[in-house]
PDB file of C-alpha atoms in Angstrom:
ATOM      1  CA  MET A  17     128.843 136.572  44.724  1.00  0.00           C
ATOM      2  CA  GLU A  18     125.419 137.839  43.835  1.00  0.00           C
ATOM      3  CA  THR A  19     122.317 136.790  46.053  1.00  0.00           C
ATOM      4  CA  LYS A  20     118.750 136.245  44.852  1.00  0.00           C
ATOM      5  CA  ASN A  21     116.270 138.565  46.270  1.00  0.00           C
ATOM      6  CA  ARG A  22     113.673 136.413  47.769  1.00  0.00           C
ATOM      7  CA  LYS A  23     110.010 137.446  47.626  1.00  0.00           C
ATOM      8  CA  PRO A  24     108.667 137.717  51.076  1.00  0.00           C
ATOM      9  CA  ASN A  25     106.850 134.525  51.922  1.00  0.00           C
ATOM     10  CA  ARG A  26     104.193 135.681  54.634  1.00  0.00           C
ATOM     11  CA  LEU A  27     101.795 138.410  54.259  1.00  0.00           C
ATOM     12  CA  LYS A  28     103.279 141.401  55.948  1.00  0.00           C
ATOM     13  CA  ASN A  29     101.770 142.387  59.258  1.00  0.00           C
ATOM     14  CA  PHE A  30      99.448 139.704  59.207  1.00  0.00           C
ATOM     15  CA  ASP A  31      98.870 137.713  62.581  1.00  0.00           C
ATOM     16  CA  TYR A  32      99.415 134.031  61.514  1.00  0.00           C
ATOM     17  CA  ALA A  33      98.410 132.829  65.025  1.00  0.00           C
ATOM     18  CA  GLN A  34      94.818 134.259  64.514  1.00  0.00           C
ATOM     19  CA  THR A  35      91.946 131.914  64.173  1.00  0.00           C
ATOM     20  CA  GLY A  36      91.215 130.919  60.687  1.00  0.00           C
ATOM     21  CA  CYS A  37      91.849 128.562  57.945  1.00  0.00           C
ATOM     22  CA  TYR A  38      95.200 128.433  55.722  1.00  0.00           C
ATOM     23  CA  PHE A  39      95.933 126.751  52.471  1.00  0.00           C
ATOM     24  CA  VAL A  40      99.631 125.343  52.593  1.00  0.00           C
ATOM     25  CA  THR A  41     101.781 123.811  50.151  1.00  0.00           C
ATOM     26  CA  LEU A  42     105.012 122.177  51.149  1.00  0.00           C
ATOM     27  CA  CYS A  43     107.516 121.131  48.482  1.00  0.00           C
ATOM     28  CA  THR A  44     110.422 118.716  48.609  1.00  0.00           C
ATOM     29  CA  GLN A  45     113.870 120.206  48.093  1.00  0.00           C
ATOM     30  CA  ASN A  46     114.321 120.246  44.241  1.00  0.00           C
ATOM     31  CA  ARG A  47     110.922 118.795  43.817  1.00  0.00           C
ATOM     32  CA  GLN A  48     112.432 115.301  44.405  1.00  0.00           C
ATOM     33  CA  HIS A  49     109.833 112.602  44.178  1.00  0.00           C
ATOM     34  CA  LEU A  50     109.926 111.107  47.608  1.00  0.00           C
ATOM     35  CA  PHE A  51     106.534 110.156  48.323  1.00  0.00           C
ATOM     36  CA  GLU A  52     103.838 108.405  46.579  1.00  0.00           C
ATOM     37  CA  MET A  53     100.665 110.010  45.071  1.00  0.00           C
ATOM     38  CA  GLU A  54      97.753 109.176  47.559  1.00  0.00           C
ATOM     39  CA  ASN A  55      94.030 109.575  47.358  1.00  0.00           C
ATOM     40  CA  THR A  56      93.049 110.410  50.737  1.00  0.00           C
ATOM     41  CA  ALA A  57      89.355 109.652  50.316  1.00  0.00           C
ATOM     42  CA  PRO A  58      88.263 106.982  52.621  1.00  0.00           C
ATOM     43  CA  SER A  59      87.520 103.500  50.778  1.00  0.00           C
ATOM     44  CA  ASP A  60      84.885 101.244  52.323  1.00  0.00           C
ATOM     45  CA  ASN A  61      86.336  97.909  50.968  1.00  0.00           C
ATOM     46  CA  LEU A  62      90.014  98.433  50.742  1.00  0.00           C
ATOM     47  CA  CYS A  63      92.707  98.521  53.391  1.00  0.00           C
ATOM     48  CA  ILE A  64      95.980  99.757  51.672  1.00  0.00           C
ATOM     49  CA  ILE A  65      98.968 100.301  53.708  1.00  0.00           C
ATOM     50  CA  PRO A  66     100.706 103.440  52.492  1.00  0.00           C
ATOM     51  CA  PRO A  67     104.452 103.297  51.789  1.00  0.00           C
ATOM     52  CA  ILE A  68     106.848 104.187  54.546  1.00  0.00           C
ATOM     53  CA  SER A  69     107.395 107.663  53.329  1.00  0.00           C
ATOM     54  CA  ASN A  70     103.833 108.520  53.247  1.00  0.00           C
ATOM     55  CA  GLN A  71     103.181 106.825  56.833  1.00  0.00           C
ATOM     56  CA  ILE A  72     105.697 109.412  58.074  1.00  0.00           C
ATOM     57  CA  ILE A  73     103.525 112.180  56.775  1.00  0.00           C
ATOM     58  CA  HIS A  74     100.283 110.657  58.210  1.00  0.00           C
ATOM     59  CA  LYS A  75     102.103 110.040  61.690  1.00  0.00           C
ATOM     60  CA  TRP A  76     103.265 113.609  61.961  1.00  0.00           C
ATOM     61  CA  ILE A  77     100.020 115.305  60.950  1.00  0.00           C
ATOM     62  CA  LYS A  78      98.344 113.506  63.768  1.00  0.00           C
ATOM     63  CA  ALA A  79     101.441 114.206  66.166  1.00  0.00           C
ATOM     64  CA  THR A  80     101.287 117.775  65.001  1.00  0.00           C
ATOM     65  CA  GLU A  81      97.495 117.934  65.890  1.00  0.00           C
ATOM     66  CA  ASN A  82      98.370 116.499  69.423  1.00  0.00           C
ATOM     67  CA  LYS A  83     101.015 118.975  70.133  1.00  0.00           C
ATOM     68  CA  PHE A  84      99.039 122.018  69.025  1.00  0.00           C
ATOM     69  CA  LYS A  85      95.651 121.396  70.380  1.00  0.00           C
ATOM     70  CA  THR A  86      94.022 124.362  68.616  1.00  0.00           C
ATOM     71  CA  ILE A  87      95.454 123.221  65.201  1.00  0.00           C
ATOM     72  CA  LYS A  88      93.440 120.828  62.669  1.00  0.00           C
ATOM     73  CA  PHE A  89      94.591 119.450  59.447  1.00  0.00           C
ATOM     74  CA  GLU A  90      91.198 119.486  57.684  1.00  0.00           C
ATOM     75  CA  LYS A  91      92.196 118.174  54.468  1.00  0.00           C
ATOM     76  CA  TYR A  92      95.482 117.175  53.002  1.00  0.00           C
ATOM     77  CA  VAL A  93      96.919 115.411  49.940  1.00  0.00           C
ATOM     78  CA  ILE A  94     100.273 113.827  49.538  1.00  0.00           C
ATOM     79  CA  MET A  95     101.766 113.996  46.087  1.00  0.00           C
ATOM     80  CA  PRO A  96     105.121 112.635  44.904  1.00  0.00           C
ATOM     81  CA  ASP A  97     107.006 116.018  45.520  1.00  0.00           C
ATOM     82  CA  HIS A  98     104.741 118.153  47.360  1.00  0.00           C
ATOM     83  CA  LEU A  99     101.956 118.265  50.221  1.00  0.00           C
ATOM     84  CA  HIS A 100      98.783 120.408  50.092  1.00  0.00           C
ATOM     85  CA  PHE A 101      97.067 121.131  53.456  1.00  0.00           C
ATOM     86  CA  ILE A 102      94.023 123.156  54.822  1.00  0.00           C
ATOM     87  CA  ILE A 103      94.990 123.797  58.362  1.00  0.00           C
ATOM     88  CA  LYS A 104      92.631 125.223  60.721  1.00  0.00           C
ATOM     89  CA  ILE A 105      93.618 127.445  63.643  1.00  0.00           C
ATOM     90  CA  SER A 106      90.455 127.413  66.127  1.00  0.00           C
ATOM     91  CA  GLU A 107      92.004 129.449  68.983  1.00  0.00           C
ATOM     92  CA  ARG A 108      94.590 132.168  69.227  1.00  0.00           C
ATOM     93  CA  HIS A 109      97.418 130.964  71.373  1.00  0.00           C
ATOM     94  CA  THR A 110     101.039 132.078  71.838  1.00  0.00           C
ATOM     95  CA  GLY A 111     103.463 129.786  70.291  1.00  0.00           C
ATOM     96  CA  ARG A 112     100.958 128.246  68.238  1.00  0.00           C
ATOM     97  CA  SER A 113     101.068 130.204  64.953  1.00  0.00           C
ATOM     98  CA  LEU A 114     101.259 128.831  61.282  1.00  0.00           C
ATOM     99  CA  PRO A 115     104.894 129.198  61.101  1.00  0.00           C
ATOM    100  CA  ASP A 116     105.402 127.350  64.360  1.00  0.00           C
ATOM    101  CA  VAL A 117     103.351 124.398  63.372  1.00  0.00           C
ATOM    102  CA  MET A 118     105.180 124.092  60.006  1.00  0.00           C
ATOM    103  CA  LYS A 119     108.597 124.310  61.560  1.00  0.00           C
ATOM    104  CA  PHE A 120     107.660 121.444  63.951  1.00  0.00           C
ATOM    105  CA  PHE A 121     106.043 119.289  61.111  1.00  0.00           C
ATOM    106  CA  LYS A 122     109.081 119.931  58.725  1.00  0.00           C
ATOM    107  CA  THR A 123     111.615 119.151  61.590  1.00  0.00           C
ATOM    108  CA  MET A 124     109.935 115.990  62.658  1.00  0.00           C
ATOM    109  CA  THR A 125     109.252 114.435  59.201  1.00  0.00           C
ATOM    110  CA  THR A 126     112.820 115.306  58.213  1.00  0.00           C
ATOM    111  CA  ASN A 127     114.137 113.691  61.330  1.00  0.00           C
ATOM    112  CA  GLU A 128     111.944 110.494  60.909  1.00  0.00           C
ATOM    113  CA  TYR A 129     112.884 110.373  56.970  1.00  0.00           C
ATOM    114  CA  ILE A 130     116.536 110.404  57.815  1.00  0.00           C
ATOM    115  CA  HIS A 131     116.342 107.807  60.369  1.00  0.00           C
ATOM    116  CA  ASN A 132     114.857 105.571  57.719  1.00  0.00           C
ATOM    117  CA  VAL A 133     117.547 106.575  55.131  1.00  0.00           C
ATOM    118  CA  LYS A 134     120.221 105.417  57.592  1.00  0.00           C
ATOM    119  CA  ASN A 135     118.311 102.203  58.041  1.00  0.00           C
ATOM    120  CA  ASN A 136     118.257 101.675  54.206  1.00  0.00           C
ATOM    121  CA  ILE A 137     114.491 101.766  54.242  1.00  0.00           C
ATOM    122  CA  LEU A 138     113.973 104.939  52.148  1.00  0.00           C
ATOM    123  CA  PRO A 139     115.941 106.502  49.442  1.00  0.00           C
ATOM    124  CA  PRO A 140     118.212 109.425  50.294  1.00  0.00           C
ATOM    125  CA  PHE A 141     117.682 113.063  49.563  1.00  0.00           C
ATOM    126  CA  ASN A 142     120.051 115.883  48.598  1.00  0.00           C
ATOM    127  CA  LYS A 143     120.903 117.801  51.576  1.00  0.00           C
ATOM    128  CA  LYS A 144     117.283 118.891  52.666  1.00  0.00           C
ATOM    129  CA  LEU A 145     114.059 117.029  52.624  1.00  0.00           C
ATOM    130  CA  TRP A 146     111.886 120.203  52.258  1.00  0.00           C
ATOM    131  CA  GLN A 147     112.356 123.368  50.438  1.00  0.00           C
ATOM    132  CA  LYS A 148     113.303 126.414  52.673  1.00  0.00           C
ATOM    133  CA  SER A 149     109.753 127.826  53.134  1.00  0.00           C
ATOM    134  CA  TYR A 150     106.256 126.925  51.975  1.00  0.00           C
ATOM    135  CA  TYR A 151     103.455 128.604  50.333  1.00  0.00           C
ATOM    136  CA  ASP A 152     100.455 129.867  52.193  1.00  0.00           C
ATOM    137  CA  HIS A 153      97.147 131.434  51.297  1.00  0.00           C
ATOM    138  CA  ILE A 154      94.806 132.737  54.044  1.00  0.00           C
ATOM    139  CA  ILE A 155      91.443 131.407  53.450  1.00  0.00           C
ATOM    140  CA  ARG A 156      89.180 134.278  53.380  1.00  0.00           C
ATOM    141  CA  ASN A 157      85.585 132.984  53.006  1.00  0.00           C
ATOM    142  CA  GLN A 158      83.514 129.658  52.452  1.00  0.00           C
ATOM    143  CA  ASN A 159      83.828 130.044  48.863  1.00  0.00           C
ATOM    144  CA  ASP A 160      87.397 130.178  48.884  1.00  0.00           C
ATOM    145  CA  TYR A 161      87.503 127.250  51.260  1.00  0.00           C
ATOM    146  CA  ASN A 162      85.374 125.202  49.018  1.00  0.00           C
ATOM    147  CA  GLU A 163      87.632 125.887  45.887  1.00  0.00           C
ATOM    148  CA  ILE A 164      90.753 124.932  47.633  1.00  0.00           C
ATOM    149  CA  TRP A 165      89.089 121.745  49.075  1.00  0.00           C
ATOM    150  CA  GLU A 166      88.131 120.869  45.373  1.00  0.00           C
ATOM    151  CA  TYR A 167      91.651 121.504  44.287  1.00  0.00           C
ATOM    152  CA  ILE A 168      93.110 119.274  46.937  1.00  0.00           C
ATOM    153  CA  ASP A 169      90.753 116.580  45.816  1.00  0.00           C
ATOM    154  CA  ASN A 170      91.524 117.032  42.177  1.00  0.00           C
ATOM    155  CA  ASN A 171      95.329 117.488  42.438  1.00  0.00           C
ATOM    156  CA  PRO A 172      95.951 113.693  42.258  1.00  0.00           C
ATOM    157  CA  LYS A 173      93.431 113.131  39.504  1.00  0.00           C
ATOM    158  CA  LYS A 174      94.966 116.066  37.431  1.00  0.00           C
ATOM    159  CA  ARG A 175      98.345 114.677  37.919  1.00  0.00           C
ATOM    160  CA  ILE A 176      97.255 111.242  36.651  1.00  0.00           C
ATOM    161  CA  LEU A 177      95.771 113.065  33.279  1.00  0.00           C
ATOM    162  CA  LEU A 178      98.756 115.103  32.744  1.00  0.00           C
ATOM    163  CA  ASN A 179     101.126 112.015  32.978  1.00  0.00           C
ATOM    164  CA  GLU A 180      99.265 109.619  30.972  1.00  0.00           C
ATOM    165  CA  PRO A 181     100.741 108.899  27.608  1.00  0.00           C
ATOM    166  CA  GLN A 182      98.934 110.397  24.614  1.00  0.00           C
ATOM    167  CA  ASP A 183      97.702 108.221  21.607  1.00  0.00           C
TER     168      ASP A 183
END
């Protein structure tokens, strides 16, 4: 049996525990649509309760920030089959690297999602909730940060435009 050669996911010799900002994309296994697209911009006059699957994401973003005190999810968006985050590490701390944060987040969201599947609240997924790894980009400067912030803002709008029927 031939195995695929996987491209290394992390930048070689880079310390992912050092301070800075990271752009992370986390995809569901086989890009299965398990979440609902959500505009995370605050609304003054609407109070819409997100679906259970999205509530899990919101809950574990907050819980991850509480567990890893030097970590902040500065921006994020929930898409049907993936999530985008800007994660800031404000202080170097052993055991608080980006891979540690992502492992915790993926584990906890998977556990809660499974609990809801077993209680017939959420639809099942095939073997794994998340793909094996995640994409990350080290944000190098303010311009890079601003472009990624805008990309995250525009991702839901872009998805809607691409999926609208053409006349």
